[in-house]
């Protein structure tokens, strides 16, 4: 019985570099900060008390924009950056 077959078929696990992990965590961290900002300063989110504000005023709230930027970075930018960092080996 040959035991080398079992060890050869196991895929090699590659670890991400510190830079790749930092880049991948920037988006979720930014979104979490936006949520925390909205919780800590609820008067900045006028969705809670619109008081005659228009749609665009309600949409362009700073905490909501920070959350949207974090999500956009995590989904659109970070995967490409992480792939480039892994390709270069850094």
mmCIF file of C-alpha atoms in Angstrom:
data_model
loop_
_atom_site.group_PDB
_atom_site.id
_atom_site.type_symbol
_atom_site.label_atom_id
_atom_site.label_comp_id
_atom_site.label_asym_id
_atom_site.label_seq_id
_atom_site.Cartn_x
_atom_site.Cartn_y
_atom_site.Cartn_z
ATOM 1 C CA UNK A 1 0.000 0.000 0.000
ATOM 2 C CA UNK A 2 1.367 3.385 -1.009
ATOM 3 C CA UNK A 3 0.614 6.373 1.272
ATOM 4 C CA UNK A 4 2.049 8.984 -1.059
ATOM 5 C CA UNK A 5 -1.124 9.034 -3.122
ATOM 6 C CA UNK A 6 -3.155 10.543 -0.290
ATOM 7 C CA UNK A 7 -0.617 13.249 0.381
ATOM 8 C CA UNK A 8 -0.189 14.147 -3.285
ATOM 9 C CA UNK A 9 -3.882 14.654 -3.963
ATOM 10 C CA UNK A 10 -4.418 17.110 -1.112
ATOM 11 C CA UNK A 11 -4.505 20.662 -2.503
ATOM 12 C CA UNK A 12 -1.826 22.976 -1.227
ATOM 13 C CA UNK A 13 -3.278 25.713 0.958
ATOM 14 C CA UNK A 14 -1.855 29.072 0.165
ATOM 15 C CA UNK A 15 -1.941 31.750 2.802
ATOM 16 C CA UNK A 16 -2.766 35.292 1.891
ATOM 17 C CA UNK A 17 -0.161 37.878 2.588
ATOM 18 C CA UNK A 18 -0.715 40.550 5.205
ATOM 19 C CA UNK A 19 -1.217 43.153 2.479
ATOM 20 C CA UNK A 20 -3.896 41.074 0.773
ATOM 21 C CA UNK A 21 -5.723 40.517 4.070
ATOM 22 C CA UNK A 22 -5.610 44.238 4.848
ATOM 23 C CA UNK A 23 -6.950 45.164 1.403
ATOM 24 C CA UNK A 24 -9.715 42.558 1.661
ATOM 25 C CA UNK A 25 -10.785 43.848 5.091
ATOM 26 C CA UNK A 26 -10.929 47.554 4.149
ATOM 27 C CA UNK A 27 -14.407 47.367 2.593
ATOM 28 C CA UNK A 28 -16.172 45.540 5.442
ATOM 29 C CA UNK A 29 -14.352 47.687 7.998
ATOM 30 C CA UNK A 30 -15.462 50.879 6.235
ATOM 31 C CA UNK A 31 -19.074 49.661 6.095
ATOM 32 C CA UNK A 32 -18.960 48.777 9.796
ATOM 33 C CA UNK A 33 -17.645 52.245 10.628
ATOM 34 C CA UNK A 34 -20.521 53.777 8.640
ATOM 35 C CA UNK A 35 -23.049 51.705 10.582
ATOM 36 C CA UNK A 36 -21.378 52.653 13.874
ATOM 37 C CA UNK A 37 -21.433 56.309 12.842
ATOM 38 C CA UNK A 38 -25.154 56.064 12.136
ATOM 39 C CA UNK A 39 -25.774 54.411 15.511
ATOM 40 C CA UNK A 40 -23.602 56.809 17.502
ATOM 41 C CA UNK A 41 -24.952 59.941 15.790
ATOM 42 C CA UNK A 42 -28.543 59.100 14.805
ATOM 43 C CA UNK A 43 -29.426 62.748 14.197
ATOM 44 C CA UNK A 44 -27.241 62.632 11.058
ATOM 45 C CA UNK A 45 -29.535 60.030 9.489
ATOM 46 C CA UNK A 46 -32.608 62.075 8.603
ATOM 47 C CA UNK A 47 -34.413 58.953 7.416
ATOM 48 C CA UNK A 48 -35.373 58.601 11.069
ATOM 49 C CA UNK A 49 -37.025 62.044 11.113
ATOM 50 C CA UNK A 50 -37.457 63.379 7.536
ATOM 51 C CA UNK A 51 -39.175 66.685 8.487
ATOM 52 C CA UNK A 52 -39.970 67.712 4.915
ATOM 53 C CA UNK A 53 -36.664 66.687 3.344
ATOM 54 C CA UNK A 54 -36.600 65.623 -0.299
ATOM 55 C CA UNK A 55 -35.609 62.225 -1.648
ATOM 56 C CA UNK A 56 -32.081 63.243 -2.670
ATOM 57 C CA UNK A 57 -31.433 64.857 0.694
ATOM 58 C CA UNK A 58 -32.457 61.625 2.419
ATOM 59 C CA UNK A 59 -30.368 59.506 0.061
ATOM 60 C CA UNK A 60 -27.175 61.556 0.461
ATOM 61 C CA UNK A 61 -26.659 61.020 4.182
ATOM 62 C CA UNK A 62 -22.981 60.770 5.178
ATOM 63 C CA UNK A 63 -23.260 57.492 7.167
ATOM 64 C CA UNK A 64 -25.221 55.875 4.332
ATOM 65 C CA UNK A 65 -22.625 57.013 1.798
ATOM 66 C CA UNK A 66 -19.816 55.547 3.919
ATOM 67 C CA UNK A 67 -21.618 52.194 4.110
ATOM 68 C CA UNK A 68 -22.229 52.267 0.336
ATOM 69 C CA UNK A 69 -18.566 53.094 -0.337
ATOM 70 C CA UNK A 70 -17.426 50.213 1.866
ATOM 71 C CA UNK A 71 -19.713 47.742 0.126
ATOM 72 C CA UNK A 72 -18.691 48.996 -3.326
ATOM 73 C CA UNK A 73 -15.000 48.698 -2.444
ATOM 74 C CA UNK A 74 -15.457 45.185 -1.055
ATOM 75 C CA UNK A 75 -17.375 43.947 -4.097
ATOM 76 C CA UNK A 76 -15.806 45.865 -6.978
ATOM 77 C CA UNK A 77 -12.268 46.952 -6.123
ATOM 78 C CA UNK A 78 -10.832 44.627 -3.476
ATOM 79 C CA UNK A 79 -11.105 41.323 -5.412
ATOM 80 C CA UNK A 80 -8.960 42.686 -8.231
ATOM 81 C CA UNK A 81 -6.415 44.184 -5.877
ATOM 82 C CA UNK A 82 -6.149 40.966 -3.869
ATOM 83 C CA UNK A 83 -5.714 38.947 -7.079
ATOM 84 C CA UNK A 84 -2.938 41.288 -8.219
ATOM 85 C CA UNK A 85 -1.215 41.062 -4.841
ATOM 86 C CA UNK A 86 -1.392 37.269 -4.933
ATOM 87 C CA UNK A 87 -0.033 37.173 -8.498
ATOM 88 C CA UNK A 88 2.979 39.273 -7.579
ATOM 89 C CA UNK A 89 3.578 37.265 -4.428
ATOM 90 C CA UNK A 90 3.445 40.239 -2.075
#
